Structures are given as structure tokens and as C-alpha cells.
XYZ file of C-alpha atoms in Angstrom:
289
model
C 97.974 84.836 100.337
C 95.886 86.332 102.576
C 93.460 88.820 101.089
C 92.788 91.918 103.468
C 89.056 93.226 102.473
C 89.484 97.151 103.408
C 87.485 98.612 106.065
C 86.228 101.541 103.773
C 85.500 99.622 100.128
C 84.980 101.462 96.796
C 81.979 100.688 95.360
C 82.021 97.223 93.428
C 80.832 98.431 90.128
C 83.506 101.180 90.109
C 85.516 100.957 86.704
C 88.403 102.613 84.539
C 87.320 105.389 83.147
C 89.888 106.765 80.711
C 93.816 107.386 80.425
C 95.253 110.421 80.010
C 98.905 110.575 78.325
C 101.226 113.331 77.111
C 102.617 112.759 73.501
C 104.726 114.984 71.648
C 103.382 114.165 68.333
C 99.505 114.193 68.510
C 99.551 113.455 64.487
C 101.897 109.986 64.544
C 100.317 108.979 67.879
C 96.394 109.686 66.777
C 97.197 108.036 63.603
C 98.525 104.903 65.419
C 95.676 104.368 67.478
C 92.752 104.284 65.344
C 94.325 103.026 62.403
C 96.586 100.153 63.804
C 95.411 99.583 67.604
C 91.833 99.991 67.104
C 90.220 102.720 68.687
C 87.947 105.751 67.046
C 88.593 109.466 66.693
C 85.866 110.982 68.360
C 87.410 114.970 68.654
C 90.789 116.375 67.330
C 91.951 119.663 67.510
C 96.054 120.646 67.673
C 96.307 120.647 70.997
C 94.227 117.258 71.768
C 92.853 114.183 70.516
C 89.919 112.287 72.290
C 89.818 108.623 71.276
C 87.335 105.395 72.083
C 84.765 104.387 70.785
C 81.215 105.861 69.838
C 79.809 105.321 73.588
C 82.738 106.926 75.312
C 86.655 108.456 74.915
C 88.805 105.648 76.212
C 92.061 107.200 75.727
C 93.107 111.089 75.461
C 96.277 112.444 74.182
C 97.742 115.781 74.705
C 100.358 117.726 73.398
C 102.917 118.559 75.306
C 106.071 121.220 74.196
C 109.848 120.640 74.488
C 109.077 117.156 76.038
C 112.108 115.491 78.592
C 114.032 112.653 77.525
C 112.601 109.337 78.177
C 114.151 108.201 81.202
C 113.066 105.404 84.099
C 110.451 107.177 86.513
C 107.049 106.217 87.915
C 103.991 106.287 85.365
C 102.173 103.923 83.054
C 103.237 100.189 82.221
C 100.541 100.097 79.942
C 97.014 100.651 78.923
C 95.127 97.996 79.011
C 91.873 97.206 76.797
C 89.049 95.122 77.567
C 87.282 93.696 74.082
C 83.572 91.806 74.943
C 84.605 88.800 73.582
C 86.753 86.250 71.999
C 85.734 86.822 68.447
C 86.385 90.621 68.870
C 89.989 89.327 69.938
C 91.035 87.271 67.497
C 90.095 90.622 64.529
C 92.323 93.096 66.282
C 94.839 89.896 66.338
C 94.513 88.972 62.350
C 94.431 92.835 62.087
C 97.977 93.440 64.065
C 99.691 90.698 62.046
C 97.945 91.731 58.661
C 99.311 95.671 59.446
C 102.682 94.643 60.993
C 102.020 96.236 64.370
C 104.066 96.296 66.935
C 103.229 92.942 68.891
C 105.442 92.707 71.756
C 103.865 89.061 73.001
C 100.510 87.105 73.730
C 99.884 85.277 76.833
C 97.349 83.178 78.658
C 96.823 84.706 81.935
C 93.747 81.860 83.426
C 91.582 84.940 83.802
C 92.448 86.432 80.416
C 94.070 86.208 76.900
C 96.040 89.186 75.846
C 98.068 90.840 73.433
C 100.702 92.984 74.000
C 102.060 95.966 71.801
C 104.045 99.732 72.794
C 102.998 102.642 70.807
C 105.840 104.879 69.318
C 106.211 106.929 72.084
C 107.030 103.884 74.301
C 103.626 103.238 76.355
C 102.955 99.894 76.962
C 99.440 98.792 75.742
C 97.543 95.596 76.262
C 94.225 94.507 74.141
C 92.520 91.208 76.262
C 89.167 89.345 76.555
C 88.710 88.244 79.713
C 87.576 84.402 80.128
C 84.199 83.301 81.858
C 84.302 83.676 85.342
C 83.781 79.983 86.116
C 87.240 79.508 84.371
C 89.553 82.232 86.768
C 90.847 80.388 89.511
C 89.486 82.544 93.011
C 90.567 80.786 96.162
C 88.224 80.773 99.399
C 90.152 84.290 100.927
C 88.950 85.798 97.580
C 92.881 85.656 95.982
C 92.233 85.642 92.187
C 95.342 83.778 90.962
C 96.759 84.721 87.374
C 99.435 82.501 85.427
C 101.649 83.908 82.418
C 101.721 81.017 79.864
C 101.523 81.316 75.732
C 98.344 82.085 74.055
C 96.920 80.064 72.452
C 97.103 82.092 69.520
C 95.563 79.758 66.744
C 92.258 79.369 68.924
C 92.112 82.971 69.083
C 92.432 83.182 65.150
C 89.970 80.696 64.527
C 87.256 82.652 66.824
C 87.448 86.140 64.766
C 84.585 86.693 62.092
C 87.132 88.912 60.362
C 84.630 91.829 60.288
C 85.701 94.134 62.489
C 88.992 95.378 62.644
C 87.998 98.495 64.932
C 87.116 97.872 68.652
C 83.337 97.346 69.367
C 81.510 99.463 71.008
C 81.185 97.695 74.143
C 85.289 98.277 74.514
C 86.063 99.435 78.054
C 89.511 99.976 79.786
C 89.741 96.978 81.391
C 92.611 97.729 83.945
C 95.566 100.024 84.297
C 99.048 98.533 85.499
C 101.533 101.031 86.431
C 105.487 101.607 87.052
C 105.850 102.345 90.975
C 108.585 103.234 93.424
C 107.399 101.410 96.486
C 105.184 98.380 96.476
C 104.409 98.760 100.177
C 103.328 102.411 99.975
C 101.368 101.786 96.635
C 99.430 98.874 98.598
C 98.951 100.793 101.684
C 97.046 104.023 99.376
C 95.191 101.690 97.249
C 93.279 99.102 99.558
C 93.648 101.721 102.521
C 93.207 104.921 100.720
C 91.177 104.069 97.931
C 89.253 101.066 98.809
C 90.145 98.735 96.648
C 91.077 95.002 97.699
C 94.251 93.100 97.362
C 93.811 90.689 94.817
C 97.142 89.389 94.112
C 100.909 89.643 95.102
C 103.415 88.184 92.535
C 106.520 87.678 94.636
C 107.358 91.264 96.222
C 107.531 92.413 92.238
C 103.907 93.440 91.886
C 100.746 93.564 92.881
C 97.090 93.651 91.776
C 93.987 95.509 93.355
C 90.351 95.580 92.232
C 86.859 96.790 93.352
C 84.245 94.238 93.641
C 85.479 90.865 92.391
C 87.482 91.369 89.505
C 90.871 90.196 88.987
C 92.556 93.595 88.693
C 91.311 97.469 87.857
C 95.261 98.563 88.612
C 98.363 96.290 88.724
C 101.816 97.777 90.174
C 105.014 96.568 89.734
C 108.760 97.784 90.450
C 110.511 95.749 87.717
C 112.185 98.949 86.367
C 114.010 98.885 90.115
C 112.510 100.632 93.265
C 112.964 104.150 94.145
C 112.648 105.852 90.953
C 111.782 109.429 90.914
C 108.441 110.269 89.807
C 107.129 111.728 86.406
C 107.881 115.871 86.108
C 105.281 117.954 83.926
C 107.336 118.050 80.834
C 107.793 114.620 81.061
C 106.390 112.130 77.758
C 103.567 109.395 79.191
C 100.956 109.449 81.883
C 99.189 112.807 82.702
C 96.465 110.005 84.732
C 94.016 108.225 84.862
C 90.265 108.275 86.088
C 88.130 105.996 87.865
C 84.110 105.662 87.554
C 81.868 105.131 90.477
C 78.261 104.242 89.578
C 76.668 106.836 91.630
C 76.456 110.118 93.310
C 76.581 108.582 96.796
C 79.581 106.246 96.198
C 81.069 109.313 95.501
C 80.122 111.047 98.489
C 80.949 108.142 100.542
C 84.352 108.448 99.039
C 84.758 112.055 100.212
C 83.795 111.318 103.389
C 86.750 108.737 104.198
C 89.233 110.751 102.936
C 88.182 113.860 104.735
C 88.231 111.371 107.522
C 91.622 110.182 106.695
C 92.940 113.719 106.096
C 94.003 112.583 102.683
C 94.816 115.098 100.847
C 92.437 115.645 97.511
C 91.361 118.418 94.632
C 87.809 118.871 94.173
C 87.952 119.825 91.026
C 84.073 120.071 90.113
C 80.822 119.061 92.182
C 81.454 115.547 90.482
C 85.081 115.020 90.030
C 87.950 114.983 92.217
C 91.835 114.976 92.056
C 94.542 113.332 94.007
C 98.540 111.634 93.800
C 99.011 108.204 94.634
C 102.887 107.863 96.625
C 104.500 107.749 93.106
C 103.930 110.708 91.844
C 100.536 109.260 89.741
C 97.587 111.518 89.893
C 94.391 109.480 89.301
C 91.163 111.342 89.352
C 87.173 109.905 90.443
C 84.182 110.804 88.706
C 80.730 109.713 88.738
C 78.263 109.892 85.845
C 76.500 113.708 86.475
């Protein structure tokens, strides 16, 4: 694969922020999340929930009345977690099995070990550590190849210090992967649009885009089938997501190409803005103010 570095680039410390999703019961869903995935309660109130840990809200729910039945459209494929280390993996592991949670698989990816689970509204959410660098396998055109092989499960075990069985502070949304309707399109608004590079394509069923060198802040996929209609307001999952540049001027830089690419986009404050990828997915950029 050739990797196509974009012409306009988002800045290469720019990371997940937080996702946003709509629930339509804030109680069973806040409950779920600290106590069996991991995270904190940091504000509740009925209509909302703000969840991470003590350095920042990593995950947000909101209620949302008369919800739609779940049915296939655009929208989240699942959260994904980033823990600092190894150890930190293998508690939340011992702590899944110990609480009977919802494990849907565990797999060695070459750039990361990760655990797999759905929450009981049916978002997908993954908890990882990524490996050392020196260990991901990053050919010469900058390609970052992943592989899907069994996790090595006892290893992980063995490095827990049992305790800890909520995520460290240092816990970050490592990536989000999402349910899309067109592969092309979604490539096109990422790398072209957004600025973030190529970094993998896994057989015309998905592909992976990062700033900097990391293996993936988004992956995309269409393995629910192509052309499905996007999310409506009343419907249960992702409201969106945000995305962090490090400063004031990557920011600026950002508005800048869009306004030269007559992209469309909300300014919603002086350091936040708004706008819909071709599925339907509203993401939204801030920068620490």
C-alpha cells in the first residue's frame, strides 16, 4: 500500500478527545461503566452523565426520549480505550472475568493487545495497551500494518498487580472505529478534509487514518454492508465524537483549509468547531482554551 501523506496535515499530537453517545437508560448504562468497564463518575445529573477519569471525561452519555429501534445505520463500532500499560491491562482483564462482563474476544493486533466487550445498549467497546513502538511493524511508505491473531491472554494475566480494577489516570481514548456507508468518501474527508494520513486499508472492508505516526485515531469499516442510511436524532448510539489539537494555531490552521476548501463547518465557540463526516457522523475539534 501506498500511503498518501495529505497536502494540509492535522497537527501530529492531535488526539481523541471524548465520545459522545445517546442512551436511553442513563442509570443501567452509568452503572455499567464505572462499575464493570472501568471508568469514573465525574458529574451526574438526570439528563447526563460525564465519565473518565480524574484528569478528564472520556465518555459522556445522554438521555435521549422515545429512542428508535436499533436498526443498521452509520455510527460507532466501538469506543476504544487506551490503558498506559500492560499491567493496567491485565486488572481490567482479571476484573471482566472476576465480574462476568460481557467479553466479546481478545486479540493480538502487532501494534496492540485488546479486549473486546458491547455495553447493554449495543456499543461496541474496546480496552487495549498499545505495544512499544519498536515492536509495530511500519513499512518504508509509513503503512503501519496490524494482524488479528489471539491474545495472549495468560501473559496479560500474569502482568496485572491486581490493584487496580478502575482505569488509571493516564487512560486516554485511544482511537475511535466507526460503521460507514462509503469507504471511498470516508477516505476522501478524512486524509483530504481533515488531515489525517492513510495508515492502513484492510481489503476494500476498512480502513485506518491517524495524525502523526500512530497506527490509527479512527478506523472505518462497511462490514454491516455499504449504503446504509445514516443515524436520525432519536436514534440510540453516537451523538460524536471530538478531536484535540495541541494548540490555538493548529486550530486556526485548521479553519483556514476548510474555509479554503469551502467545507462546510459550525463554529460553535472561539475554540470549538462542528462538522458531518459523509455518513452522517458529526465529529467536533477543540483545542485546550
Amino acid at each position: 500500500m501506498n500511503v498518501i501523506i495529505p497536502e494540509f496535515q492535522l497537527h501530529e499530537k492531535t488526539k481523541i478527545g471524548k465520545v459522545v453517545l445517546k442512551v436511553a437508560n442513563l442509570e443501567k448504562m452509568t452503572a455499567f461503566y464505572t462499575q464493570v468497564i472501568g471508568l469514573s463518575l465525574i458529574e451526574k445529573n438526570q439528563q447526563t452523565a460525564k465519565l473518565g477519569t480524574s484528569q478528564q471525561t472520556l465518555l459522556e452519555l445522554i438521555k435521549i426520549e422515545n429512542p428508535l429501534p436499533l436498526t443498521r445505520r452509520t455510527g460507532l463500532f466501538h469506543v476504544a480505550f487506551l490503558l498506559p500499560t500492560r499491567k493496567d491491562l491485565g486488572n481490567s482483564l482479571i476484573h471482566y472475568l472476576q465480574s462476568n462482563a460481557p467479553i466479546d474476544g481478545a486479540s493480538d493486533h502487532g501494534y496492540s493487545e485488546a479486549l473486546y466487550l458491547t455495553d447493554p445498549e449495543g456499543n461496541g467497546i474496546e480496552v487495549y495497551r498499545d505495544k512499544p513502538k519498536s515492536e509495530w511493524d511500519i513499512r518504508e511508505d509509513g503503512e503501519i500494518v496490524g494482524i488479528t491473531e489471539e491474545m495472549d491472554a495468560e501473559g496479560v494475566v500474569a502482568a496485572a498487580d491486581r490493584q487496580q480494577t478502575n482505569f488509571p489516570q493516564e487512560t486516554i481514548v485511544g482511537h475511535v472505529h466507526l460503521k460507514v456507508a462509503d469507504l471511498d468518501q470516508t477516505e476522501t474527508f478524512y486524509t483530504q478534509t481533515l488531515g489525517l494520513s492513510l495508515k492502513s486499508n484492510f481489503g476494500n472492508q476498512a480502513k485506518f487514518f491517524a495524525a502523526g505516526e500512530y497506527h490509527h485515531h479512527i478506523g472505518s469499516n462497511t462490514w454491516m454492508g455499504r449504503g446504509v442510511s445514516s443515524m436520525q436524532a432519536n436514534d440510540l448510539g453516537l451523538a460524536y465524537y471530538t478531536f484535540v489539537v495541541p494548540t490555538k494555531e493548529a486550530f486556526d490552521d485548521l479553519i483556514s483549509h476548510l474555509e479554503h476548501e469551502a467545507v462546510a463547518f459550525t463554529l460553535e465557540t472561539s475554540s470549538r468547531l462542528a462538522l458531518i463526516d459523509p455518513n452522517g457522523i458529526q465529529l467536533k475539534i477543540t483545542y485546550p482554551s
